[in-house]
Structures are given as structure tokens and as C-alpha cells.
mmCIF file of C-alpha atoms in Angstrom:
data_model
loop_
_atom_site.group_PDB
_atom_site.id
_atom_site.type_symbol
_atom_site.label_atom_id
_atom_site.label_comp_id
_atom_site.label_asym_id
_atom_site.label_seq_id
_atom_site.Cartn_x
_atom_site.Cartn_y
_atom_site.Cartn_z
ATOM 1 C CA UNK A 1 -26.382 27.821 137.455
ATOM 2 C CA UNK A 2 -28.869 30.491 138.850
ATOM 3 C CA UNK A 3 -28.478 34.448 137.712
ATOM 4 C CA UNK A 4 -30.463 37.437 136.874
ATOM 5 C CA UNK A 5 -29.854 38.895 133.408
ATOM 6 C CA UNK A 6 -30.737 42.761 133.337
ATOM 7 C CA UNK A 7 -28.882 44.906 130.954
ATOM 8 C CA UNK A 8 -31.364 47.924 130.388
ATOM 9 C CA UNK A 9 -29.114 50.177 128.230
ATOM 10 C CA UNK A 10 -30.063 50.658 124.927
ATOM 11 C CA UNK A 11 -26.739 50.254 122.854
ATOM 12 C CA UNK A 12 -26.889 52.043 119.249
ATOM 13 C CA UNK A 13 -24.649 50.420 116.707
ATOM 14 C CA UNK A 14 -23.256 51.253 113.339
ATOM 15 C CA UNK A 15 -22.281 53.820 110.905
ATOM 16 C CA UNK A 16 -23.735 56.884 111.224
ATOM 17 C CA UNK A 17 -25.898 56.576 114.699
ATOM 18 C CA UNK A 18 -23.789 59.704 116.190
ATOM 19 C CA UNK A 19 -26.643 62.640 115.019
ATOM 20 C CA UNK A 20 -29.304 60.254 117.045
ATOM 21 C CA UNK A 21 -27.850 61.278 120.492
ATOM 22 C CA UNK A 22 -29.783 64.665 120.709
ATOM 23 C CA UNK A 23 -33.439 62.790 120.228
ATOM 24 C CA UNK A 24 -32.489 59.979 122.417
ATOM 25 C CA UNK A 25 -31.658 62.586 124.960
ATOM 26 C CA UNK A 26 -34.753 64.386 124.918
ATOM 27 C CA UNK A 27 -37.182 61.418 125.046
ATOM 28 C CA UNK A 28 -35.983 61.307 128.542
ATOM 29 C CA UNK A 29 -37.161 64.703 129.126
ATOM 30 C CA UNK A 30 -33.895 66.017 129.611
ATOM 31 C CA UNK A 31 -32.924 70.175 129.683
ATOM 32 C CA UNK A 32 -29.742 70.176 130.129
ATOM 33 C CA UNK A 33 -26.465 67.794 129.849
ATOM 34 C CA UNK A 34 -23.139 67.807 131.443
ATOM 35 C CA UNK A 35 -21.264 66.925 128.416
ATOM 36 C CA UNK A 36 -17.781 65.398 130.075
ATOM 37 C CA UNK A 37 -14.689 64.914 127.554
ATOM 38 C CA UNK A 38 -11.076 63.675 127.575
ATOM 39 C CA UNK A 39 -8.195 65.633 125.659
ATOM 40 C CA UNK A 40 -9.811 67.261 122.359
ATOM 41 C CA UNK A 41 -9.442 64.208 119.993
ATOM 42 C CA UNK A 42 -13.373 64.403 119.788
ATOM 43 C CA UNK A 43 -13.006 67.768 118.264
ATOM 44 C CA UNK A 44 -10.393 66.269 115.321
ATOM 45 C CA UNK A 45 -12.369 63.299 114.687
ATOM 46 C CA UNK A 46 -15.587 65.040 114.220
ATOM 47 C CA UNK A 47 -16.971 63.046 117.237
ATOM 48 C CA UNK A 48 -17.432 66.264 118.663
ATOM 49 C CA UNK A 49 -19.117 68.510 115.756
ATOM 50 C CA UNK A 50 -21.788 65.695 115.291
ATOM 51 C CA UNK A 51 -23.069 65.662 118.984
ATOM 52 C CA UNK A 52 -23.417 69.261 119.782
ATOM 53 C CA UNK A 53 -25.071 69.449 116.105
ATOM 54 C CA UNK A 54 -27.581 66.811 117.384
ATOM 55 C CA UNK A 55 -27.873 68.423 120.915
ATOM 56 C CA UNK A 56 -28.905 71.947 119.195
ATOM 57 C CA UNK A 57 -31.426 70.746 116.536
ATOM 58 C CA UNK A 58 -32.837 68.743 119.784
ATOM 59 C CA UNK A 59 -33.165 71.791 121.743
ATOM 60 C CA UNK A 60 -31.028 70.792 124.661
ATOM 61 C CA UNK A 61 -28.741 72.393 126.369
ATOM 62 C CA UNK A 62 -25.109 71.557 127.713
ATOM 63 C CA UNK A 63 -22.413 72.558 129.955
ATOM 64 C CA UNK A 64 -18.850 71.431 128.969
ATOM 65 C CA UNK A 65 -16.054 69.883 130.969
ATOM 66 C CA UNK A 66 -13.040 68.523 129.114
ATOM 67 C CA UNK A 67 -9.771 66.945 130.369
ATOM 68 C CA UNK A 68 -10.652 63.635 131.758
ATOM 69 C CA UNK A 69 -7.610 61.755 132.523
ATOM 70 C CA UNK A 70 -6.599 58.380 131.043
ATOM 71 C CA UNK A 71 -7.028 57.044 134.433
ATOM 72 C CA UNK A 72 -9.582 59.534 135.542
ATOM 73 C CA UNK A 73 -8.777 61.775 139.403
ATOM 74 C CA UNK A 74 -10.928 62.343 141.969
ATOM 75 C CA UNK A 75 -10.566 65.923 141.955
ATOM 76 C CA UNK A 76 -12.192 66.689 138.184
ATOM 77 C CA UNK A 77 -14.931 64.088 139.494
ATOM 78 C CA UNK A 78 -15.494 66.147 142.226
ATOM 79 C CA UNK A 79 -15.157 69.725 140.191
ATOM 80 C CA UNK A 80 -17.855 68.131 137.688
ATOM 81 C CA UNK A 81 -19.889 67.510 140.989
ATOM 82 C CA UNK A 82 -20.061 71.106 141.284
ATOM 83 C CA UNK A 83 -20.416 72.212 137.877
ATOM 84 C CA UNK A 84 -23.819 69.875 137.843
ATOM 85 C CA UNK A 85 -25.505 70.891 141.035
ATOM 86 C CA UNK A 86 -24.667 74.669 140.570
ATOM 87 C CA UNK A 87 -25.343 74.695 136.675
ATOM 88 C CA UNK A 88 -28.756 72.600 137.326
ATOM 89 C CA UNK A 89 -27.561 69.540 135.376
ATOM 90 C CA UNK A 90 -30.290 66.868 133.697
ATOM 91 C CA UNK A 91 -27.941 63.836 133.120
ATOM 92 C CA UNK A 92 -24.281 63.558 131.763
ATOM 93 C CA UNK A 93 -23.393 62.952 128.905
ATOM 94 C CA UNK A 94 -19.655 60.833 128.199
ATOM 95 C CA UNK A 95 -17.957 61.410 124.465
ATOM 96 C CA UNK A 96 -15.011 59.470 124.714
ATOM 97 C CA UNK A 97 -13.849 56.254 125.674
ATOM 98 C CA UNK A 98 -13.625 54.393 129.045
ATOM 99 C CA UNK A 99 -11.991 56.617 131.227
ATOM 100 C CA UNK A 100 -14.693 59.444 130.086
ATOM 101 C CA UNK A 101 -18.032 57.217 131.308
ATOM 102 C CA UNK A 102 -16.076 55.757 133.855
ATOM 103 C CA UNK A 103 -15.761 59.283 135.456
ATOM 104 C CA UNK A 104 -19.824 59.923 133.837
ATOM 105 C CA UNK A 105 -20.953 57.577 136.443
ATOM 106 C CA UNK A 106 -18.832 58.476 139.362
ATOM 107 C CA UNK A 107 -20.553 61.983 138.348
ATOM 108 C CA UNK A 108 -24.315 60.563 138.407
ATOM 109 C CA UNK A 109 -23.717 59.013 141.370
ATOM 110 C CA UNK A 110 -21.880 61.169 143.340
ATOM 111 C CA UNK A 111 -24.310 63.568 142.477
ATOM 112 C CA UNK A 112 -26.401 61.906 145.733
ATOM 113 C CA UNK A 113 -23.571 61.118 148.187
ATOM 114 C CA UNK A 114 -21.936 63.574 150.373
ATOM 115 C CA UNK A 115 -18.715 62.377 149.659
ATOM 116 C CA UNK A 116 -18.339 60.270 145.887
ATOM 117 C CA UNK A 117 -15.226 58.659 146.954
ATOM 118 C CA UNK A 118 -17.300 56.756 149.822
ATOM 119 C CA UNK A 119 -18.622 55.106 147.326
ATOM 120 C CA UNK A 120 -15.265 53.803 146.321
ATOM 121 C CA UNK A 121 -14.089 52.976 149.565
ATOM 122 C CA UNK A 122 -16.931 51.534 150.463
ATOM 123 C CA UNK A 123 -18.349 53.565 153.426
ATOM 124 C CA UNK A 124 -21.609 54.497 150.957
ATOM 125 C CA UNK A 125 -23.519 52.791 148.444
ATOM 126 C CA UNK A 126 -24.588 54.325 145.080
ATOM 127 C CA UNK A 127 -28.463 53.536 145.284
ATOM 128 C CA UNK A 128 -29.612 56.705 142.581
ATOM 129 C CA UNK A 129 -27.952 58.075 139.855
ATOM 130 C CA UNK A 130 -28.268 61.246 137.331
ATOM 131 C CA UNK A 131 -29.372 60.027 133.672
ATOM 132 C CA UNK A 132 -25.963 58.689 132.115
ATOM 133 C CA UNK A 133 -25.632 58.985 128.257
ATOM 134 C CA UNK A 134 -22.691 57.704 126.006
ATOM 135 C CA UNK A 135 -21.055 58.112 123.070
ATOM 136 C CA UNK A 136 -18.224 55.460 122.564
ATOM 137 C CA UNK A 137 -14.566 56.193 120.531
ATOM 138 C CA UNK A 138 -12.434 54.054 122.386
ATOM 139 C CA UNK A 139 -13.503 50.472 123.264
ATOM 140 C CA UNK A 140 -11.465 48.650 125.950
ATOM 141 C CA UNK A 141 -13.552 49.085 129.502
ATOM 142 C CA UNK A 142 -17.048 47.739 128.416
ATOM 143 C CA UNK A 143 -18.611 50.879 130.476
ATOM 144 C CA UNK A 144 -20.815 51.764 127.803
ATOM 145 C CA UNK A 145 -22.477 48.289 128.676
ATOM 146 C CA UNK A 146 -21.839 48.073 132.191
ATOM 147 C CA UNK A 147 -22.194 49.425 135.636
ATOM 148 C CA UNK A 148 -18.268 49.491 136.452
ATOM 149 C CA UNK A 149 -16.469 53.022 137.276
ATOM 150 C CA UNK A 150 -12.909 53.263 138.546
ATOM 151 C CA UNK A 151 -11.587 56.475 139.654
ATOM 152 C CA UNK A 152 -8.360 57.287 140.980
ATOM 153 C CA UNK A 153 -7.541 59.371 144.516
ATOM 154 C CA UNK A 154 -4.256 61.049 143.632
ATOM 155 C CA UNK A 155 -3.722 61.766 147.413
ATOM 156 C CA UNK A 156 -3.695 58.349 148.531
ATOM 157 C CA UNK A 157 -2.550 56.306 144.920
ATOM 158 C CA UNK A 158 -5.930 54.042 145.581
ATOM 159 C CA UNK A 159 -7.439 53.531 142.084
ATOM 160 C CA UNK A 160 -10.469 51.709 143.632
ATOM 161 C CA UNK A 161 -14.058 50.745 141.609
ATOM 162 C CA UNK A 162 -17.486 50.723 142.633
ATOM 163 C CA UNK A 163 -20.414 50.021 140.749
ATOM 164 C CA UNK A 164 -24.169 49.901 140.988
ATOM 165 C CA UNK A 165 -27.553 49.350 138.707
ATOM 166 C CA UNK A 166 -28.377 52.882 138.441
ATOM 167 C CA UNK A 167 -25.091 53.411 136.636
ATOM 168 C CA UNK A 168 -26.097 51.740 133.759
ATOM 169 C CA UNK A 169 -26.017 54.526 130.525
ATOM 170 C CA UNK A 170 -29.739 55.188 129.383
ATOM 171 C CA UNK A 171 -28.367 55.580 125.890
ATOM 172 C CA UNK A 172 -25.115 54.285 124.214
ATOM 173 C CA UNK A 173 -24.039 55.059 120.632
ATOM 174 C CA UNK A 174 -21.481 53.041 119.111
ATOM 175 C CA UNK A 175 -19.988 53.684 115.724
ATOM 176 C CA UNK A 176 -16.880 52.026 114.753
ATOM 177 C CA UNK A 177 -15.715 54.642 111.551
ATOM 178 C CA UNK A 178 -14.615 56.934 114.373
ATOM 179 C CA UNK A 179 -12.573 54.423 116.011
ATOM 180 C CA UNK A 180 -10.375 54.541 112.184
ATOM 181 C CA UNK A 181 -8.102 57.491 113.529
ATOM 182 C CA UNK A 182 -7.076 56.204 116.499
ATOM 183 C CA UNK A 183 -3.583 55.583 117.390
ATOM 184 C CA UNK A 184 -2.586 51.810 116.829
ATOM 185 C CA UNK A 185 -1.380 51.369 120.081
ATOM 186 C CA UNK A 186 -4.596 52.619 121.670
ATOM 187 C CA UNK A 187 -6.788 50.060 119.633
ATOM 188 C CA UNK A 188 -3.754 47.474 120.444
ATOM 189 C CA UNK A 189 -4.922 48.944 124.443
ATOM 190 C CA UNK A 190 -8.274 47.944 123.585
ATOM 191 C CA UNK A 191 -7.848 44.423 122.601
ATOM 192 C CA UNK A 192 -5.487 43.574 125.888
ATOM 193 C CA UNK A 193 -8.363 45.530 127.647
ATOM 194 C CA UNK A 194 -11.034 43.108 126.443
ATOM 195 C CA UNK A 195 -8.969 39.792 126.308
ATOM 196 C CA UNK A 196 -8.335 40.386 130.136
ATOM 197 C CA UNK A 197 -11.975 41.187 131.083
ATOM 198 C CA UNK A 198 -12.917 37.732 129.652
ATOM 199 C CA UNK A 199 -9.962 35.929 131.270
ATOM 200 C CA UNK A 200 -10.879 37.305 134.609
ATOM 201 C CA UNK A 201 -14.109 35.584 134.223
ATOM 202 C CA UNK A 202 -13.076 32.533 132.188
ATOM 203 C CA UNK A 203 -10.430 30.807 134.385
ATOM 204 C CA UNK A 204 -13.609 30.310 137.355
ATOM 205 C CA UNK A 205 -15.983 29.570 135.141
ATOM 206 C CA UNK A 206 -17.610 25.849 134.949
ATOM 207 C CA UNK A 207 -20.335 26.777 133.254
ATOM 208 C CA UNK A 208 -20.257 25.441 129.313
ATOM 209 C CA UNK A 209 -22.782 28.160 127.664
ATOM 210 C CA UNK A 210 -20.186 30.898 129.190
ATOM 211 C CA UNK A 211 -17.308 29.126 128.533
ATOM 212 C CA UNK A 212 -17.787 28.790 125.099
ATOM 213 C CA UNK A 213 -19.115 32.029 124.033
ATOM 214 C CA UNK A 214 -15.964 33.683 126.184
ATOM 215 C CA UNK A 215 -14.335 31.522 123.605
ATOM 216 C CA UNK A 216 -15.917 32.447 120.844
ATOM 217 C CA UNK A 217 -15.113 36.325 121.406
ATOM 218 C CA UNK A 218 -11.804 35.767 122.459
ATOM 219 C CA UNK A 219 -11.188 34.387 118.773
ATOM 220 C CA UNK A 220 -12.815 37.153 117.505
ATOM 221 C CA UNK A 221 -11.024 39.380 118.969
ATOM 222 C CA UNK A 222 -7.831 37.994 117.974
ATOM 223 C CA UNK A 223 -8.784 37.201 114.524
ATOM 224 C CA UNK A 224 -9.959 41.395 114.562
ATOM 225 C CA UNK A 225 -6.788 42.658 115.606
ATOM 226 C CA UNK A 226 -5.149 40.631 113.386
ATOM 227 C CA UNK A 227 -6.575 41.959 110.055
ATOM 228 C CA UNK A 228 -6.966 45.643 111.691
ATOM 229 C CA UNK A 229 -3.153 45.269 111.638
ATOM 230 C CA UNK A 230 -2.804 45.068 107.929
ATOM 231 C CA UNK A 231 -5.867 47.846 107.459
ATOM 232 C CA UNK A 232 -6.821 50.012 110.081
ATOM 233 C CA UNK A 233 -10.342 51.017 107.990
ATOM 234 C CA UNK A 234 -11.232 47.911 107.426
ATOM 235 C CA UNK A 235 -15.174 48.242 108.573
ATOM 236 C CA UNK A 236 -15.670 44.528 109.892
ATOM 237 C CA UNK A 237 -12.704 43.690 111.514
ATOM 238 C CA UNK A 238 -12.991 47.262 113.381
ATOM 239 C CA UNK A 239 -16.956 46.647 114.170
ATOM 240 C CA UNK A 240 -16.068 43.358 115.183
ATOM 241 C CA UNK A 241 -13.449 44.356 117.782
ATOM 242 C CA UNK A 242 -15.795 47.019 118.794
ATOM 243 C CA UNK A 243 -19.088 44.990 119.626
ATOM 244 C CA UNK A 244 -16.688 41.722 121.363
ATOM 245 C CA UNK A 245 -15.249 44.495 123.095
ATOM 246 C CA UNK A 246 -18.011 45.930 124.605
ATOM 247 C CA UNK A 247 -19.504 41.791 125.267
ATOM 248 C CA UNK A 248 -16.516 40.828 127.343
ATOM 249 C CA UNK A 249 -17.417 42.694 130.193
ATOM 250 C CA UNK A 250 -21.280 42.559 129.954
ATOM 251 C CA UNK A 251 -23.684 40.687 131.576
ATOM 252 C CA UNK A 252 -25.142 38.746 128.896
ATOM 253 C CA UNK A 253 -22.146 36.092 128.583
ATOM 254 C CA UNK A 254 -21.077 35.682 131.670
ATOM 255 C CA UNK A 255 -24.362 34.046 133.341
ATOM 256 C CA UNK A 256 -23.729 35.040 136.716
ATOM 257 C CA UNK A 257 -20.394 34.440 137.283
ATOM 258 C CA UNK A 258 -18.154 37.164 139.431
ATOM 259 C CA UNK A 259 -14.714 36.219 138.127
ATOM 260 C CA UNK A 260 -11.041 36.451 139.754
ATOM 261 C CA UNK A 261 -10.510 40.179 139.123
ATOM 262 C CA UNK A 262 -6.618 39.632 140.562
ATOM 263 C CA UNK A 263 -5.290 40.811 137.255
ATOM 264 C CA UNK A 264 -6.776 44.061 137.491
ATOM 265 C CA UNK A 265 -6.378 44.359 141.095
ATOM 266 C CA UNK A 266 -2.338 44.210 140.462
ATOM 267 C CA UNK A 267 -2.714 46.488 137.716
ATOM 268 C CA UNK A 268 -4.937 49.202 139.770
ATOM 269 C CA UNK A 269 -1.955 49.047 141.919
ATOM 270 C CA UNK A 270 0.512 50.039 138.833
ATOM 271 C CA UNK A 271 -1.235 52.817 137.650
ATOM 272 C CA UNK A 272 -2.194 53.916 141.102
ATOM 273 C CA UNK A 273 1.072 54.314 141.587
ATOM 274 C CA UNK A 274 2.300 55.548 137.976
ATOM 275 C CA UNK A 275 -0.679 57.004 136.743
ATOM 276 C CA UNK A 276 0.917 57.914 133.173
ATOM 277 C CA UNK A 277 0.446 54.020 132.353
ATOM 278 C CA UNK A 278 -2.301 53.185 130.868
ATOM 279 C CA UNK A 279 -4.594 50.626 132.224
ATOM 280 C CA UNK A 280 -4.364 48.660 129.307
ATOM 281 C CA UNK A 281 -0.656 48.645 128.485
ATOM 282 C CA UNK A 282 -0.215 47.470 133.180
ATOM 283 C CA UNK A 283 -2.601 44.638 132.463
ATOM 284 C CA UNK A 284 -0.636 43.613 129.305
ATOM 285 C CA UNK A 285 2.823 43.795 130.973
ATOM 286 C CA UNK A 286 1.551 41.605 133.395
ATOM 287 C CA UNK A 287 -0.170 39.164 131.740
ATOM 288 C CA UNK A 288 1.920 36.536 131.038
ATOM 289 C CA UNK A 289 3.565 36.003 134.379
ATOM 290 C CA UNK A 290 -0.241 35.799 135.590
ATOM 291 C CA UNK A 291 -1.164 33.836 133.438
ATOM 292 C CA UNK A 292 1.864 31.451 134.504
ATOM 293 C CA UNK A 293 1.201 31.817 137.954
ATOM 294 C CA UNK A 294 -2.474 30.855 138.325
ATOM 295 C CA UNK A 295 -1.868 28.129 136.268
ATOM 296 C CA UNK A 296 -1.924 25.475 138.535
ATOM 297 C CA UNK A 297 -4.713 26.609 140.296
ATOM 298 C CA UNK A 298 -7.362 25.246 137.365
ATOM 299 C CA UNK A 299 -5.158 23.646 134.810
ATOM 300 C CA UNK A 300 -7.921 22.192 133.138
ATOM 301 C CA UNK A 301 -9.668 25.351 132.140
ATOM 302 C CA UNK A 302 -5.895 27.082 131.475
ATOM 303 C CA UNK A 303 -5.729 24.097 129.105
ATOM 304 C CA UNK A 304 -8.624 24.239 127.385
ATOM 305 C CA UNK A 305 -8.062 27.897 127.367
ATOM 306 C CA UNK A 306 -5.002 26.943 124.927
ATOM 307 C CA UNK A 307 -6.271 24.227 123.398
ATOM 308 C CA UNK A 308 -9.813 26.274 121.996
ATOM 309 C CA UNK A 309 -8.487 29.778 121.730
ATOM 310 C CA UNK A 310 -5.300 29.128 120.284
ATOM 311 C CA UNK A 311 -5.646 25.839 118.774
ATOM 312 C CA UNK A 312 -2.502 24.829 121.186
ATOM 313 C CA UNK A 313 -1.652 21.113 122.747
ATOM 314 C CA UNK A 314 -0.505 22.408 125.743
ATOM 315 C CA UNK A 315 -1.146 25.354 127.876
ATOM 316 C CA UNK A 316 2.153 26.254 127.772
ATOM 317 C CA UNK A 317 2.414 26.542 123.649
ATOM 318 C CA UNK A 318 -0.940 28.987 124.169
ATOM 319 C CA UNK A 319 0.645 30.864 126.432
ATOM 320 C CA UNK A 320 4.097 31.665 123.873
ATOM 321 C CA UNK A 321 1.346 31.787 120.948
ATOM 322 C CA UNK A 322 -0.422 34.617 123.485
ATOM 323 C CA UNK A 323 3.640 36.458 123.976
ATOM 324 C CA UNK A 324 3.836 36.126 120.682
ATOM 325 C CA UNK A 325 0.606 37.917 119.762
ATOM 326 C CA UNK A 326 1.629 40.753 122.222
ATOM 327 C CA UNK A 327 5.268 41.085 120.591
ATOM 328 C CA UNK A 328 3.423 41.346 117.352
ATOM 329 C CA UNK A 329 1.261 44.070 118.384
ATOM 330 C CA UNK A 330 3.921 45.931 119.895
ATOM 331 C CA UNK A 331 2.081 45.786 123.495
ATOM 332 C CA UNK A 332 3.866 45.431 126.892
ATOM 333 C CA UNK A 333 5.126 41.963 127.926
ATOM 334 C CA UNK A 334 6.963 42.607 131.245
ATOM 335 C CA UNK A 335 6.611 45.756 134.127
ATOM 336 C CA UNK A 336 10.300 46.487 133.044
ATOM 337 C CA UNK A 337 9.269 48.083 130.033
ATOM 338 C CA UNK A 338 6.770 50.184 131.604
ATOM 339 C CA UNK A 339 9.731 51.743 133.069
ATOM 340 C CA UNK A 340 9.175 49.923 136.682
ATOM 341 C CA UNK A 341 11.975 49.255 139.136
ATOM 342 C CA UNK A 342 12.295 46.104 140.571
ATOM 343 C CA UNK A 343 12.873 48.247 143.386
ATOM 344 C CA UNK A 344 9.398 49.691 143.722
ATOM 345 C CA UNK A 345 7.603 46.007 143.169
ATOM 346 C CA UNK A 346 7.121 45.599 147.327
ATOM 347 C CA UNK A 347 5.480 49.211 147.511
ATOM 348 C CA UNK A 348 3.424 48.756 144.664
ATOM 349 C CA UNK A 349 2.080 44.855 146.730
ATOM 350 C CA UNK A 350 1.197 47.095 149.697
ATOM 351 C CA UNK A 351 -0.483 49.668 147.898
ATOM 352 C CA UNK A 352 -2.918 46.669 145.985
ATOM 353 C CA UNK A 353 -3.088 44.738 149.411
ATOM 354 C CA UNK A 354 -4.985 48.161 151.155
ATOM 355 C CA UNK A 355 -8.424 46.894 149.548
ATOM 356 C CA UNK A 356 -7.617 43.236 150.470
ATOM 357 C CA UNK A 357 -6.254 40.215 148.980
ATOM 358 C CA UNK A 358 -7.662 40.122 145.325
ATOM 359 C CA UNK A 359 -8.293 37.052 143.834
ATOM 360 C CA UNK A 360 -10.645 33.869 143.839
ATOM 361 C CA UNK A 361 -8.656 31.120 142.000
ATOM 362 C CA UNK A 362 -6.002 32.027 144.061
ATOM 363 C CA UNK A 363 -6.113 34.564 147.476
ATOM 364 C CA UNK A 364 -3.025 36.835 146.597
ATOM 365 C CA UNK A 365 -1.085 37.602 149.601
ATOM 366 C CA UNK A 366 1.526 39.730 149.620
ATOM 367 C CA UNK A 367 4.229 37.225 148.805
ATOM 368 C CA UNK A 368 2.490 36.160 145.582
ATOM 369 C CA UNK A 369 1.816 39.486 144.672
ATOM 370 C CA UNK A 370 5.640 40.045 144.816
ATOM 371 C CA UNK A 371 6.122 36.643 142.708
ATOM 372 C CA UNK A 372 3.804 37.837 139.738
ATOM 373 C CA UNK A 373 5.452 41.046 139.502
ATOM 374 C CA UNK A 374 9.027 39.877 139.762
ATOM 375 C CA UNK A 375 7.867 37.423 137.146
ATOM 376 C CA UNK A 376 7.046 39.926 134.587
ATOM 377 C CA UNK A 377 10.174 42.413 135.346
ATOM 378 C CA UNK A 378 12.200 39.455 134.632
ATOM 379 C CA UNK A 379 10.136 38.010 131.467
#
């Protein structure tokens, strides 16, 4: 048990922290801000009226991009490239959810590389970044928190990650009331989101601390989306989901431990291929028959799993307790209802394969690869 805990991002939380962006922004001695945005819900929520409010009456300036993709492209990263080195960019600043800093950071860092997609495939390393600032209204990825980005190369299907310390945000602001309008089946997206993030970790962990406060957020995530169910408003429940949300795929419970990653690696493969599904609603249709699969490959931890999350005998009654959950919530069970063929399950194996055999609990080869998602067309 030997790790280095360094999370330098100072993470803003609570009602009415959104008007605080514009002086947090200029203690860094920052001009001028790339401010990057999705599809204009920013603008209906308000999100969008409170920042550039706060980024006036701080005297800085900003460029805006909008139209960040759900699973963000290459080819906006790269036109935001431009629009920061000709347009003599500061820092970027995200408004939106995952997909929006995920892209932030490819931005910051690509910013120094000749080419930002070698950073994805590996040929470069991010080693300096631009100034990354956030302000969250989706949670699911963690990447206010984190130094994670995944972009997606629509020429080749790869949606590949890369990550690196100098993508950590400077600055993230977190308020859950403007998480209240979003669709139920995006805060549904969120909770998979999370859930899997800490089961990527959790099934190769053998360290207790970890183990149980993985635990202990998994619960409270569940117990969150539970009552957000019955009231979407309710504050607690929503700030609850929000903050575990943003801890499942931090440093701080984790203690050093890399995680199997498998799950994410077959759904990378999913959207790379169908890039109308959402990351979220891939990793839920395939979560079951994952779940089933790796099984035997640490049965006491998938036990225990059951046993402390669910308050199940067996692993298998946690895992119907788990389908149930997801029928509940109205969130994907099997590929076929992501409108998959069994048909293109063998391309979508080769296209996950071309960054190597995911997994730690279990090496995937092709032929399992096949198994997990024939598993959930069928569930």
C-alpha cells in the first residue's frame, strides 16, 4: 500500500458559487478565456447568463465555441486549437458537463503538441497545459476532479483517452440547483457513469480503506437516485449524487490503485463505432453481462460487492437487485436495445482490440470480448 495523493484543483461546492468563476479566473492573471460549450442548454438553465455576468464584472475577456459533442470529435478539438493560438487564448474555460472538460483539456494540452491526437495514441506525452477552468452541469465523468480526457477520431472510430497532471482544472465550480432541469435519463446517465468508475477500481482492489469508502459511495449513490426519482429538486439527494459522483473517479479514494478499465474499454468501442450512444447508456447496456463474466475471476470481492452494497447473500441476488435497479431507472440492460446487431458485435471486438487487450482481472482477448457482448444482446 504505497501512493502519492495530489489533487490540486480547487473544487467550489454549493448553491450559488456560479458568479465566483470570474474572480477565480483573474487571480490567475488571466486576459482572456476560451469559453468551450455543448448544445445551448447552458443558455436555458441560466448556467450561461451567470458566467459571462461574472467574466464581465471581472474584466476578462472570452472567445466562444459551442457544439461540443456528447462524445466529443477530434475535429472541433482541433478547430478550438486554432481559435486559441490565433485569438491569443489565457486558459479555457468548460461550462457543461463531461464531454465539455473532457474536450477543455484535450484543448490545453494540445495547445503544446504538434499533433493533439498523439497524445491519444500515444506517440506524445502531454507534459504542459493551458490554465483549465470548470463549471460543472452534468456529473457522470469525474473530469472536473481528474486528469482523464477522451476524445473521439471520427476517421478512424478510435475513442481513445490520455491523461496527464497538468490537466488538472485550476478552478471547478459545482452547484447542484442547476443540475434540477436536466433530463431524467441524463442524471439516470450519471449515476451508471459513476457506479462503473468505482467498479472498475473496486473488483482489483485489496486494500480495506478503499474498499470500503468505494462502498460507502456506491450506497450513496444508489440511495440518491433513488429519492431523486420521486423529486427531482430535492437539494440533498441531488448534492449528494453530485459530490459521490465527482469522488468515484478521484484520487482521494482510490489510494493508488489503477483499476480494470475493461468495461469502458468495450464501451469506447460502442460509441466509437455508434457515436449517437451515449457513454453512459454503452456502459449500462453492458454491465450486467460484465459483471457476470468477470465474476469468477475475484469472487470474493464480487461477493462482498453484493453482500455490502446491496445487502445480498449471494453475488448472484446483487447482481438481479443491480438489473433491477437499471429496469427501474429506465437505463439500458442489454446492447440490443441500443439498437446493436448481433451482427456488428465481431467488428465492434476488433475496433476495442486496436489499443490492446483491456483488462487486469481478466486480459480480454478477442473471444471474450465477443462473449460479453453476445451476453448482453441476449440478456
Amino acid at each position: 500500500m504505497e501512493f502519492t495523493l495530489n489533487i490540486p484543483v480547487k473544487y467550489i461546492f454549493g448553491k450559488n458559487t456560479i458568479p465566483r468563476i470570474g474572480n477565480e479566473i483573474a487571480a490567475e492573471n488571466i486576459k482572456k478565456v476560451l469559453l468551450l460549450a455543448g448544445g445551448g442548454s447552458i443558455k436555458k438553465n441560466g448556467v450561461y447568463d451567470q458566467v459571462v455576468n461574472s467574466l464581465k464584472q471581472s474584466g476578462i475577456q472570452w472567445i466562444e465555441l459551442w457544439d461540443v459533442q456528447p462524445n466529443p470529435v477530434l475535429s472541433h478539438t482541433r478547430k478550438a486549437i486554432e481559435i486559441v493560438k490565433a485569438e491569443g487564448i489565457d486558459a479555457i474555460l468548460a461550462v457543461g458537463g463531461g464531454s465539455v472538460i473532457d474536450e477543455a483539456k484535450a484543448v490545453a494540452g494540445g495547445f503544446y503538441l504538434d499533433d493533439v491526437w498523439a497524445a491519444f495514441s500515444g506517440k506524445a506525452r502531454i507534459t504542459k497545459a493551458l490554465p483549465i477552468f470548470t463549471v460543472l452541469t452534468l456529473s457522470a465523468s469525474a473530469s472536473e476532479i481528474n486528469t482523464n480526457a477522451v476524445i473521439l477520431n471520427e476517421d478512424t472510430m478510435q475513442k481513445w483517452a490520455t491523461g496527464a497532471p497538468s490537466l488538472f482544472p485550476k478552478v471547478s465550480i459545482v452547484d447542484p440547483t442547476v443540475q434540477y432541469s436536466l433530463p431524467w435519463h441524463q442524471t439516470v446517465n450519471g449515476f451508471v457513469d459513476s457506479m462503473s468508475h468505482i467498479t472498475e477500481v473496486y473488483f482489483t482492489d485489496d486494500i480495506e480503506i478503499s474498499l470500503e469508502l468505494f462502498e460507502g459511495i456506491m450506497r450513496t449513490l444508489i440511495n440518491s437516485i433513488k429519492k431523486l426519482k420521486v423529486n427531482e429538486q430535492d437539494y440533498l439527494p441531488r448534492a449528494n449524487l453530485v459530490y459521490s459522483s465527482s469522488m468515484a473517479l478521484s484520487a482521494f479514494p482510490r489510494c493508488g490503485v489503477a483499476g480494470d478499465w475493461s468495461q469502458h474499454a468495450i464501451e469506447h468501442g460502442i460509441s466509437g463505432m455508434f457515436p449517437k450512444i451515449a457513454h453512459a447508456a454503452g456502459l449500462s447496456a453492458i454491465y450486467p453481462a460484465w459483471l457476470e463474466f468477470m465474476y469468477s475471476y475475484n469472487e470474493t470481492i464480487f461477493n462482498r460487492w453484493a453482500k455490502n452494497v446491496f445487502g445480498a447473500d449471494t453475488f448472484k441476488e446483487g447482481l438481479n437487485t443491480f438489473v433491477s435497479l437499471l429496469k427501474e431507472l429506465d437505463s439500458p440492460y442489454s446492447i440490443k436495445q441500443l439498437g446493436i446487431k448481433e451482427e456488428d458485435i465481431p467488428a465492434i471486438a476488433d475496433l476495442i482490440l486496436q489499443s490492446g487487450n483491456p483488462g487486469k482481472l481478466k486480459s480480454l482477448d478477442k473471444a471474450d470480448i465477443i462473449t460479453i457482448l453476445k451476453n448482453s444482446y441476449n440478456y
